[in-house]
Coordinates of C-alpha atoms and ligand atoms in Angstrom, one line a residue:
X1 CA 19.8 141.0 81.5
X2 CA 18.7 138.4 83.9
X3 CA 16.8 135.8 83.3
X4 CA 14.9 133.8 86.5
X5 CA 15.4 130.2 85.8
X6 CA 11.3 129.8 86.4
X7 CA 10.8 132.3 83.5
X8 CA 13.2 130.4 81.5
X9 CA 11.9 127.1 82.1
X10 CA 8.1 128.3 81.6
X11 CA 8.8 130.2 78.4
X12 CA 10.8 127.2 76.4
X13 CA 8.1 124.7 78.2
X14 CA 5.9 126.9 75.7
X15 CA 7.9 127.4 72.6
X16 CA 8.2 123.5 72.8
X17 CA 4.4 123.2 72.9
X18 CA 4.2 125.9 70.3
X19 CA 6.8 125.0 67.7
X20 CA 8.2 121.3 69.2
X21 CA 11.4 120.4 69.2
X22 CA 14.2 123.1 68.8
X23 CA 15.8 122.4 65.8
X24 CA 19.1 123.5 67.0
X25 CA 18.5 120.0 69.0
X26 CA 18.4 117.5 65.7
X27 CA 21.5 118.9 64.0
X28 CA 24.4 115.8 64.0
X29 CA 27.2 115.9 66.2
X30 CA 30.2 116.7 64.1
X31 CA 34.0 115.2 63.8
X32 CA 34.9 114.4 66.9
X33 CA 32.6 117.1 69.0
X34 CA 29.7 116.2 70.5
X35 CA 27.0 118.9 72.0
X36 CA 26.5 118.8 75.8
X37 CA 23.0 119.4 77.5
X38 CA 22.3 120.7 80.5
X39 CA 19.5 118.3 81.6
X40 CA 16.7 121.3 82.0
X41 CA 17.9 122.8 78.7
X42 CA 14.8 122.9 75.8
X43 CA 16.2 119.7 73.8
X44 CA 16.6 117.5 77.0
X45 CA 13.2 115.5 77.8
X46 CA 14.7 115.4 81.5
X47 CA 13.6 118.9 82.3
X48 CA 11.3 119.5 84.8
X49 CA 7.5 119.4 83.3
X50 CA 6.4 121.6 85.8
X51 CA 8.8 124.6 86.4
X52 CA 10.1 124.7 89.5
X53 CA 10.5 128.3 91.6
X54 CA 14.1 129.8 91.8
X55 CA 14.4 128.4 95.5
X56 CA 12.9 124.9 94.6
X57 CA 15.8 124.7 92.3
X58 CA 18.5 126.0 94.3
X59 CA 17.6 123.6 97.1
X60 CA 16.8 120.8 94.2
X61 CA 20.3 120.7 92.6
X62 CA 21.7 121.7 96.5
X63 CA 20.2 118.3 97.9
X64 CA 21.5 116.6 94.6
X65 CA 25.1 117.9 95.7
X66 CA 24.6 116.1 98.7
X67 CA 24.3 112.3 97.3
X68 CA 26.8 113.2 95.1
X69 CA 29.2 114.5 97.4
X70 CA 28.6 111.0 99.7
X71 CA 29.7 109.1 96.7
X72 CA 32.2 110.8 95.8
X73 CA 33.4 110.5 99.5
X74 CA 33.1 106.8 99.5
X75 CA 35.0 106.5 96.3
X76 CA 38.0 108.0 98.3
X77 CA 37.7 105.9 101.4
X78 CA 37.1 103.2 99.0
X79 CA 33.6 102.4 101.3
X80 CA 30.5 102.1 100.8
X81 CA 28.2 104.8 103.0
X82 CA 25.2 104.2 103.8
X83 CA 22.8 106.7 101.5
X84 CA 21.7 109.7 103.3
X85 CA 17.9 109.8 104.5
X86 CA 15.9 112.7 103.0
X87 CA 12.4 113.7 102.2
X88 CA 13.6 114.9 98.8
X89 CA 13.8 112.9 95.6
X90 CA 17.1 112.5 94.8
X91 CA 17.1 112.2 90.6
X92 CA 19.2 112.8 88.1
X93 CA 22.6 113.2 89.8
X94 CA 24.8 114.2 87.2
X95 CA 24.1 117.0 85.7
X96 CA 25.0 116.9 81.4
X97 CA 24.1 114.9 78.8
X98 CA 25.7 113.9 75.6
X99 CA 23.7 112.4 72.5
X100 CA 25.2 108.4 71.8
X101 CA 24.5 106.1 69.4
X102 CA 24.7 102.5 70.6
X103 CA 24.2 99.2 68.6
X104 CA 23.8 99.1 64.5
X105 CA 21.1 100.5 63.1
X106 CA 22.2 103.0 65.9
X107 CA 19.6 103.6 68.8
X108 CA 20.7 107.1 70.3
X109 CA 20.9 107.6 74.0
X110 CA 21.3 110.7 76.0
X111 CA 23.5 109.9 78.5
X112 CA 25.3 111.6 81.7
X113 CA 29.1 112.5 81.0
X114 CA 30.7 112.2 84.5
X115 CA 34.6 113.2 84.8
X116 CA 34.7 110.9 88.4
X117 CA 33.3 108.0 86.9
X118 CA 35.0 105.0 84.5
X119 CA 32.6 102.4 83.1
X120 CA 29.7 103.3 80.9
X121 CA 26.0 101.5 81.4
X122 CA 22.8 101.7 79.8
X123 CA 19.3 101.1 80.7
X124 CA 18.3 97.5 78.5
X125 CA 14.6 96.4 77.3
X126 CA 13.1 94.5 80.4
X127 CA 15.3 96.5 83.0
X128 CA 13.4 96.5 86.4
X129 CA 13.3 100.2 88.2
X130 CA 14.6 101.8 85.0
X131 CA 12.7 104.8 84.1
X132 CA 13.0 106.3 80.9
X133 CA 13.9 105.3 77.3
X134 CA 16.2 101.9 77.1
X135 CA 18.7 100.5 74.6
X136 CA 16.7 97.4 73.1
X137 CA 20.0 94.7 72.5
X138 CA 17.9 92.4 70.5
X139 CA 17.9 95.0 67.3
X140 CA 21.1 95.7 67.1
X141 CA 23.0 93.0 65.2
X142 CA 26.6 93.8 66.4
X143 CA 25.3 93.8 70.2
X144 CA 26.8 91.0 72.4
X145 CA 27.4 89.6 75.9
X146 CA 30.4 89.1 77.1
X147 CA 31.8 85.8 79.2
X148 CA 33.4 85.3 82.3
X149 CA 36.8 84.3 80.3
X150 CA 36.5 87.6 78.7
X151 CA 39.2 89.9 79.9
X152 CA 37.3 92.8 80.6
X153 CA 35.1 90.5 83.1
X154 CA 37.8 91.3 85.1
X155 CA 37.9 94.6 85.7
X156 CA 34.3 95.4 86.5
X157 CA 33.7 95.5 90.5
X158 CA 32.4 92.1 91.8
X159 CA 31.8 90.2 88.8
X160 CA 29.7 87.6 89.6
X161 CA 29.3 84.5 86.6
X162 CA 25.7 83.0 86.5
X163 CA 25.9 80.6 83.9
X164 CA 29.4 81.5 81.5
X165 CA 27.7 85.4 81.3
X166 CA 29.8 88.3 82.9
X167 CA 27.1 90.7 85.5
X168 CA 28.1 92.8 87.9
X169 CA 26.4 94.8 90.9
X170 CA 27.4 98.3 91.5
X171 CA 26.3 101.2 93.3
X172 CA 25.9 104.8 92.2
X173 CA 24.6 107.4 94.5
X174 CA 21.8 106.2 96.8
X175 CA 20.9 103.9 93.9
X176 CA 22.2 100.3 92.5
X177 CA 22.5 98.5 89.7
X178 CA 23.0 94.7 88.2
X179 CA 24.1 94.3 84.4
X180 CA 25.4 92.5 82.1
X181 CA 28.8 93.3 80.8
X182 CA 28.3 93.1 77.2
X183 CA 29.8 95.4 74.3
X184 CA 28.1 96.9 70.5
X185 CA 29.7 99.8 68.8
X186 CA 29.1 103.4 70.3
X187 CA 28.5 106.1 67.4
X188 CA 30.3 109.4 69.3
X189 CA 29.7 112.1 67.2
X190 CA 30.7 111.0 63.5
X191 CA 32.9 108.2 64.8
X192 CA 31.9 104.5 65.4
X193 CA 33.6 103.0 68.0
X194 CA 33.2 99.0 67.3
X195 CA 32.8 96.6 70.4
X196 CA 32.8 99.4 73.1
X197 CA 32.4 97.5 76.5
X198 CA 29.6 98.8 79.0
X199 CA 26.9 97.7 81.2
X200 CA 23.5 96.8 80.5
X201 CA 21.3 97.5 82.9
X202 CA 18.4 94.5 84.4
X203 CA 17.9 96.0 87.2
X204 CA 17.9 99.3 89.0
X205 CA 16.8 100.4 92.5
X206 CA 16.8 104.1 94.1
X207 CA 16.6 107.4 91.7
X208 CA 20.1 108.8 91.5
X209 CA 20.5 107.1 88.2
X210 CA 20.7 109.1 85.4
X211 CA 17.8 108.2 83.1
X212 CA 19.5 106.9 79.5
X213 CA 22.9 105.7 81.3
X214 CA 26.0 107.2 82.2
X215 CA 29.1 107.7 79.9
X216 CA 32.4 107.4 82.5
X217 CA 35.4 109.7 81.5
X218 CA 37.8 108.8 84.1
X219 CA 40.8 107.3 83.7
X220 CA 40.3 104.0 85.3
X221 CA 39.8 100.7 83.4
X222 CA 36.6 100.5 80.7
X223 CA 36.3 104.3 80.7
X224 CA 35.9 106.0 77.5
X225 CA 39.9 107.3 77.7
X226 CA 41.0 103.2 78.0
X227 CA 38.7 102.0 75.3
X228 CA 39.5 104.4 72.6
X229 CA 42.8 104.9 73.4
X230 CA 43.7 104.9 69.1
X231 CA 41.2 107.2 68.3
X232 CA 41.5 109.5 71.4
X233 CA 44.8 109.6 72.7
X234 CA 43.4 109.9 76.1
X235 CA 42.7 114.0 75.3
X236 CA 39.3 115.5 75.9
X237 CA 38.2 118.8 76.8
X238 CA 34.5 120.5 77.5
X239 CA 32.8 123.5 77.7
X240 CA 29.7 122.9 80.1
X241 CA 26.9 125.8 79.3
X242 CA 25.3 128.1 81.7
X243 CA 21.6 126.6 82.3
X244 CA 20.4 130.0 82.0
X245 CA 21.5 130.5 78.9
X246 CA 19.2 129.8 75.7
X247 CA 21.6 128.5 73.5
X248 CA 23.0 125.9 75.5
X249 CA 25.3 124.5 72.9
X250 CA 28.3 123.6 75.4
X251 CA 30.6 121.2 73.8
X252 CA 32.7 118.2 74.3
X253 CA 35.6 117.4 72.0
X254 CA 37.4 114.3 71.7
X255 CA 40.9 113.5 71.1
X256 CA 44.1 116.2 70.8
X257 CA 42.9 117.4 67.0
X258 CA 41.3 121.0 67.5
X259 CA 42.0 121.3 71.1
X260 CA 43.0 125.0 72.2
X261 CA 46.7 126.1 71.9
X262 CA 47.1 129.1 74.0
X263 CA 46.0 127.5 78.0
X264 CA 47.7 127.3 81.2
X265 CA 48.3 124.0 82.2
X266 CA 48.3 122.4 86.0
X267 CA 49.7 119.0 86.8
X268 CA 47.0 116.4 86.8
X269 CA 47.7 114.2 90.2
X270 CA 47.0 110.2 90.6
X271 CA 45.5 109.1 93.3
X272 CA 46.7 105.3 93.1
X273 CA 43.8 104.0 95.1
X274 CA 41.6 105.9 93.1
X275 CA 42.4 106.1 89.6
X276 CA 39.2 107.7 88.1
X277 CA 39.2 110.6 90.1
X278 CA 41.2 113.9 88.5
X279 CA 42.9 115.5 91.7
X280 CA 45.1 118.9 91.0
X281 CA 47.2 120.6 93.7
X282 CA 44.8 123.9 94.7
X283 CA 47.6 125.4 96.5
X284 CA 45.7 128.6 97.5
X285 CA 43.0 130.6 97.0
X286 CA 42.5 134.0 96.6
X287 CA 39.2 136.4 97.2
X288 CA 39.8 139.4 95.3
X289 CA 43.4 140.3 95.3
X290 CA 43.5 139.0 98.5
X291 CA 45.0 135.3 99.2
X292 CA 43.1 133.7 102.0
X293 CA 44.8 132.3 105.3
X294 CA 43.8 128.6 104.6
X295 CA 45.5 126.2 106.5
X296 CA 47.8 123.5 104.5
X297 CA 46.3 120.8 105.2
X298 CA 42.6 121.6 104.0
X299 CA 44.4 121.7 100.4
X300 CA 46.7 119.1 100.4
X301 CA 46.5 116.4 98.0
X302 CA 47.3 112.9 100.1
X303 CA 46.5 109.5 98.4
X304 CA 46.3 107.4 101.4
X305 CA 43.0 109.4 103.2
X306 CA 41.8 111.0 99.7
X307 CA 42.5 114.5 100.6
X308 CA 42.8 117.0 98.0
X309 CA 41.2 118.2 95.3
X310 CA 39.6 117.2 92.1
X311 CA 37.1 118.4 89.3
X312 CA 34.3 116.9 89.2
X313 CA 31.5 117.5 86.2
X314 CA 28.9 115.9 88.3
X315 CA 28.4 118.1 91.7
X316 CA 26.6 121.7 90.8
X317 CA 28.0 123.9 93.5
X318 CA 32.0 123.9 94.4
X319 CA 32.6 122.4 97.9
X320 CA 35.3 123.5 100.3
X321 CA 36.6 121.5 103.6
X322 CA 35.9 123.9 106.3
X323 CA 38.5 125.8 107.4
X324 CA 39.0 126.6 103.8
X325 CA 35.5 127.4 103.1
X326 CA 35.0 129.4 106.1
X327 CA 38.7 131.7 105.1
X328 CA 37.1 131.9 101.5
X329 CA 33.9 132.5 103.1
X330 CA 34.7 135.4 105.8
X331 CA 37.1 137.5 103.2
X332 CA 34.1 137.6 100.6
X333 CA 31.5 138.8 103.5
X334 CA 34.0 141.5 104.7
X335 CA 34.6 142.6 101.0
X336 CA 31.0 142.7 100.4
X337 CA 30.7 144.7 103.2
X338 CA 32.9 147.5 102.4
X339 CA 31.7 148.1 98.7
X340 CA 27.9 147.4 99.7
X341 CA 27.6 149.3 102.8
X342 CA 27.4 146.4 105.3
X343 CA 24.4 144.6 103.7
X344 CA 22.7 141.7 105.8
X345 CA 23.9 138.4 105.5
X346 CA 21.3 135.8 105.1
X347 CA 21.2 132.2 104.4
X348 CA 19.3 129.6 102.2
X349 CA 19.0 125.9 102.5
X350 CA 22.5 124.9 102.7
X351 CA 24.1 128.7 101.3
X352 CA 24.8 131.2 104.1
X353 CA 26.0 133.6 102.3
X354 CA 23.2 135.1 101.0
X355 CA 22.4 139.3 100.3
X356 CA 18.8 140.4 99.5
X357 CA 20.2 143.7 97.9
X358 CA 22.4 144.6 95.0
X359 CA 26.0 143.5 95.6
X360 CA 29.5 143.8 93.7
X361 CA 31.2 140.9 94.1
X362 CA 35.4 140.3 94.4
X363 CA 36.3 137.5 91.8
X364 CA 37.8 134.3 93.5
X365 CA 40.8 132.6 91.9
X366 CA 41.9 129.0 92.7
X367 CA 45.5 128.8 92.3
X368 CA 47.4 126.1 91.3
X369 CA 50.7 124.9 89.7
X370 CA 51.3 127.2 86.6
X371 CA 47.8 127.8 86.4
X372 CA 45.1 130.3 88.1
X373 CA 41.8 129.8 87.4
X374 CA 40.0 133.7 88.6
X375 CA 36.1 132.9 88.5
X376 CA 34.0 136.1 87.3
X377 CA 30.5 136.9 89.0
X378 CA 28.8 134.7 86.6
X379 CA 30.7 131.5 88.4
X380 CA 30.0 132.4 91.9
X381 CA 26.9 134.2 92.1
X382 CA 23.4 132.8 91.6
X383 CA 20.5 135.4 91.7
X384 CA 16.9 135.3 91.7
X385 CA 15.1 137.4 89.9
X386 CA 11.7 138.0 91.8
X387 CA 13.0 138.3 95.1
X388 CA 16.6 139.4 94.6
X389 CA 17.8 137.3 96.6
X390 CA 22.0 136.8 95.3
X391 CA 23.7 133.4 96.9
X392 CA 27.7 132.8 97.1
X393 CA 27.4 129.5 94.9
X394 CA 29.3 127.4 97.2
X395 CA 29.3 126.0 100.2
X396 CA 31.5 123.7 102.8
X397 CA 31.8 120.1 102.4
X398 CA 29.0 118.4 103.9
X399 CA 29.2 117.7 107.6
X400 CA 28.0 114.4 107.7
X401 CA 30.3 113.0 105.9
X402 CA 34.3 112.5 106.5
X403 CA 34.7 115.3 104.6
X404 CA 38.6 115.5 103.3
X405 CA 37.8 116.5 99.5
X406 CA 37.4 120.1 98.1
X407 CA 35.5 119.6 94.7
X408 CA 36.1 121.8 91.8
X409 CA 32.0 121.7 90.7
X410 CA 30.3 122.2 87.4
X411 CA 28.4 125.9 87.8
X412 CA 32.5 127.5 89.0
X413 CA 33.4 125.5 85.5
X414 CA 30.9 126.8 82.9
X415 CA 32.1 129.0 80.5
X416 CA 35.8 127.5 80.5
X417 CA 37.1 125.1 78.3
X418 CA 38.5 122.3 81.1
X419 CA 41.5 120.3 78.7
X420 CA 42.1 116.4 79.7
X421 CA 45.9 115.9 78.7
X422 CA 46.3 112.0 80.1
X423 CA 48.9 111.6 78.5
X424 CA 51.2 114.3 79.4
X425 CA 49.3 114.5 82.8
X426 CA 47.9 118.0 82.8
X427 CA 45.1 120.1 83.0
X428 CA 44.2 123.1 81.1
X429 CA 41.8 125.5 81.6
X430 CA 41.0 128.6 79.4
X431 CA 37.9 131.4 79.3
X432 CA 35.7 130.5 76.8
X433 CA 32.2 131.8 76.3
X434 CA 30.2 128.0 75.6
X435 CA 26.5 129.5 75.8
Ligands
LIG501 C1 22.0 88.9 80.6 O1 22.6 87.7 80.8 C2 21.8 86.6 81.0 C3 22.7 85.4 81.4 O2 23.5 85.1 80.3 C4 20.9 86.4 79.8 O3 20.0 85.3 80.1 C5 20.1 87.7 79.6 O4 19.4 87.5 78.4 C6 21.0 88.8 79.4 N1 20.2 90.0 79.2 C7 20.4 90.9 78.2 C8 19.5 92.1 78.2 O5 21.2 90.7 77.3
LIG502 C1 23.2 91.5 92.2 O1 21.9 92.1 92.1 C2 20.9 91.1 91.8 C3 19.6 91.7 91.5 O2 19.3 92.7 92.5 C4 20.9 90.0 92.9 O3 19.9 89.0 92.6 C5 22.2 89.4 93.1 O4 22.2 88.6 94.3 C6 23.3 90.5 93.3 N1 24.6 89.9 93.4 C7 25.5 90.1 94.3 C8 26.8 89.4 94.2 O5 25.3 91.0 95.2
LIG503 C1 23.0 132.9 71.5 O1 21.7 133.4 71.4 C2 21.7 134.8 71.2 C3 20.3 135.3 71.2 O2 19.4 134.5 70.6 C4 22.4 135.1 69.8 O3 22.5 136.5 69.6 C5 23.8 134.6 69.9 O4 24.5 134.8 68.6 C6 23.8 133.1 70.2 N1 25.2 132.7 70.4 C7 25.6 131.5 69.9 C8 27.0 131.2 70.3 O5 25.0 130.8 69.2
LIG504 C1 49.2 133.3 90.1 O1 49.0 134.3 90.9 C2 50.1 134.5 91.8 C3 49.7 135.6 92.9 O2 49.2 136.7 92.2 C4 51.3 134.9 91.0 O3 52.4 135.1 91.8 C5 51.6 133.8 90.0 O4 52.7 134.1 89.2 C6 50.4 133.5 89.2 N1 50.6 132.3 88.4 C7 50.4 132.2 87.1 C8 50.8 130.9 86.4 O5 50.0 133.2 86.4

C-alpha cells in the first residue's frame, strides 16, 4: 500500500493533536545507538504545520538539493559561490536529526547528522537570526569557552580572537554563522562525551541552517570521528528511514561493537584537499542488467578538481554529472518503454523523467570496488498517490554550477545500513529494512 505523503502528514498532524507526542519518540537512546528522524516524521517539531501537496514537496526538498548541491560544490573547489537566487525558502537543508544532550543537567538538542560536514554547532541563548529551541550555556556547569591559545582554536576556519575568546565565521548553504568555539560534554545515546568541542552560535543569517544545530561526521578535524576517537574508533554506520514510513525508527550506531558482519565493502577514497568529504570509486553503473555507456571521466575520482563521487546524508535526490545521468537516464526510458508499452515521458520541476501511468521499473546498481549496491523500486521511484504521477528520483547535477561531483543522496540510501570503517578505509553497505 501507498501512502501520499500529504495523507501521511495530515493524518499524524492529527494523532499528535489527538493523543500528543508519540511515545515511541520519548524512549532513551540506547548503548551506543541513537534513533534518527526524518525531519517531517511525527516526533520531529520541524515538520511542516501545514501539509504540504505531493508536488509542493517534491519541488520543496528538489530546491533544497539545489543549495545543498552549491555547497557541496564549493567545498570541492574549496570556494565560496555566491548563493543561488530563488523565490523559494530554502530551510532545513539537511535532512535527519539525531536526539543530543549537551551541557550537565543535560539540555537535549535535535540536531542535523551530515556525513559531508566536520564541526558540530549549536544555536546559544541570545543568538541573533536563530530560529528554534537554543542551548542556554549559562545552566550547564561543565560548559566553557575556549581561548585563542587553545589548540583547537586552530583548526576552525578563520578564527578570529576578540579579546583572548576563540569565534569563528562560517558559511553553510546560503546561510552564515559566527560562534564561539567553546566545549561541555555531549550525552550520545547512553554515553557522555566530556569537553566535546563545537560552536556556539551568536549569530545566524539566511535559512539553510538546520534549526537545533548540526552534528558533523566527517573525517576532518573537530568532527565527531576525531573527538571521540577512544570511544568510537572512528566506526559508524546508519540506517536512514523512508519518510513515508510510520515507524521511522532509522538508526545510527556508533563505534565497531554491533556493527554488521556479513557486508561488502568498497575502498573509502581521500580527497586531501578535502578531508570531510567520503568519495568511493563508482566505476559503473548499471540499468537493469544492462551496464550503461558512461564515459570515464564523468566517474572518475580526481583530487585536484574534486571529481568523483561521494555519499552524502544531506542532498535528498542522487545527482549524476551529465553524460552519466543522461546514459542512466536514456536506458531507464527505453526499458520503460518496452515493458509499459511506450508510456509518455513527462517532467516535473527539476525530474524529467516522469510517467502518469503504472510502470515496472529495472533496478539500478552503482558499482564499485568489491561492492554493488542494486537499488529496488522503493530507492528510485517516488509516486503520488492522487495523481499518479511516478518520478525517476534523480536527476543531473545542477547546471549552474561547475558540476564535477556525482552524489550518492539520502532517498537511493534508505533502507541500507551505510558502514563508516575509517580506520581500515572502507565502506560497507548492506540491505536492511530501517522503517
Ligand atoms: C562569546 O565570547 C564572548 C567573548 O569572550 C563573550 O563575551 C560571550 O559571552 C560569549 N558568548 C557565549 C554565549 O558564551
Ligand atoms: C564575523 O561575523 C560577525 C557577526 O556577523 C562580524 O561582526 C565579524 O566582523 C565577522 N568576522 C569576520 C572575520 O568576518
Ligand atoms: C512498523 O509498523 C507496522 C504497522 O504499525 C508494524 O506492523 C511493524 O511491526 C513495525 N515495524 C517495526 C520495525 O517496528
Ligand atoms: C558486480 O557486478 C559485476 C557485473 O555483473 C560482476 O562482474 C561483479 O563480480 C560484481 N561484483 C561483486 C563484488 O559482486
Amino acid at each position: 500500500m501507498r501512502i501520499s505523503l500529504p495523507l501521511l502528514l495530515s493524518f499524524l498532524f492529527l494523532s499528535l493533536v489527538v493523543q500528543g507526542l508519540d511515545p515511541k519518540c520519548d524512549t532513551p537512546d540506547q548503548g551506543s545507538t541513537l534513533k534518527v528522524l526524518h525531519v517531517y516524521s511525527p516526533c520531529s517539531p520541524f515538520r511542516p504545520p501545514k501539509p504540504l501537496s505531493w508536488e509542493e514537496s517534491v519541488l520543496q526538498m528538489l530546491a533544497e538539493d539545489q543549495a545543498r548541491l552549491q555547497f557541496l560544490s564549493s567545498l570541492v573547489a574549496k570556494k565560496s559561490i555566491v548563493p543561488i537566487a530563488s523565490g523559494r525558502q530554502i530551510t532545513q537543508s539537511p535532512t535527519y536529526i539525531v536526539r543530543t544532550q549537551i551541557g550537565t543537567p543535560p539540555q537535549t538538542m535535535l540536531m542535523a547528522m551530515d556525513t559531508s560536514n566536520d564541526a558540530a554547532w549549536v544555536p546559544c541563548a541570545g543568538c541573533l537570526g536563530c530560529s528554534s529551541a537554543v542551548f542556554t550555556s549559562a545552566k550547564s556547569t561543565t560548559f566553557k569557552n575556549l581561548g585563542c591559545q587553545d589548540p583547537q582554536c586552530k583548526q576552525v576556519p578563520n578564527p578570529t580572537c576578540g579579546g583572548s575568546a576563540c569565534a569563528f565565521n562560517l558559511t553553510y548553504g546560503s546561510s552564515s554563522i559566527a560562534a564561539n568555539l567553546s566545549q561541555d560534554t555531549f550525552t550520545l545515546a547512553a554515553d557522555a562525551v566530556p569537553g566535546y568541542t563545537f560552536g556556539c552560535i551568536l549569530k545566524a543569517t539566511g535559512n539553510s541552517l538546520p534549526p537545533q544545530g548540526l552534528l558533523g561526521l566527517g573525517r576532518g578535524p573537530l568532527s565527531l570521528l576525531s573527538q571521540t576517537q577512544n570511544l568510537y574508533q572512528s566506526t559508524f554506520s546508519y540506517c536512514l528511514p523512508n519518510f513515508r514510513s510510520l515507524n521511522f525508527s532509522g538508526s545510527l550506531r556508533l563505534g565497531p561493537i554491533g556493527q554488521p558482519k556479513n557486508i561488502k565493502y568498497t575502498p573509502l577514497l581521500k580527497n586531501p584537499r578535502r578531508s570531510s568529504l567520503y568519495y568511493v570509486n563508482m566505476v559503473a553503473i548499471r540499468v537493469g542488467r544492462k551496464i550503461v555507456d558512461i564515459p570515464p571521466s564523468a566517474l572518475a575520482f580526481n583530487p585536484t578538481t574534486g571529481a568523483g563521487t561521494i555519499i552524502d546524508s544531506g542532498t535528498v535526490f542522487t545527482r549524476l554529472v551529465l553524460p552519466a545521468y543522461t546514459a542512466v537516464r536514456d536506458e531507464f526510458r527505453r526499458r520503460i518503454a518496452r515493458t509499459s508499452g511506450n508510456a509518455a515521458v513527462s517532467s516535473l520541476g527539476g525530474f524529467d523523467t516522469c510517467y502518469s501511468v503504472p510502470i515496472v521499473a529495472p533496478t539500478i546498481g552503482f558499482m564499485f570496488p568489491g561492492m554493488n549496491v542494486t537499488l529496488p523500486q522503493d530507492n528510485l521511484l517516488i509516486h503520488s498517490t492522487a495523481g499518479s504521477i511516478t518520478c525517476l528520483a534523480m536527476a543531473a547535477a545542477p547546471d549552474n554550477v561547475n558540476s564535477v561531483l556525482n552524489v550518492i543522496a539520502n532517498m537511493q540510501q534508505q533502507n541500507h545500513r551505510f558502514l563508516f570503517d575509517v580506520p581500515n578505509s572502507r565502506l560497507g553497505v548492506a540491505r536492511e529494512r530501517c522503517t
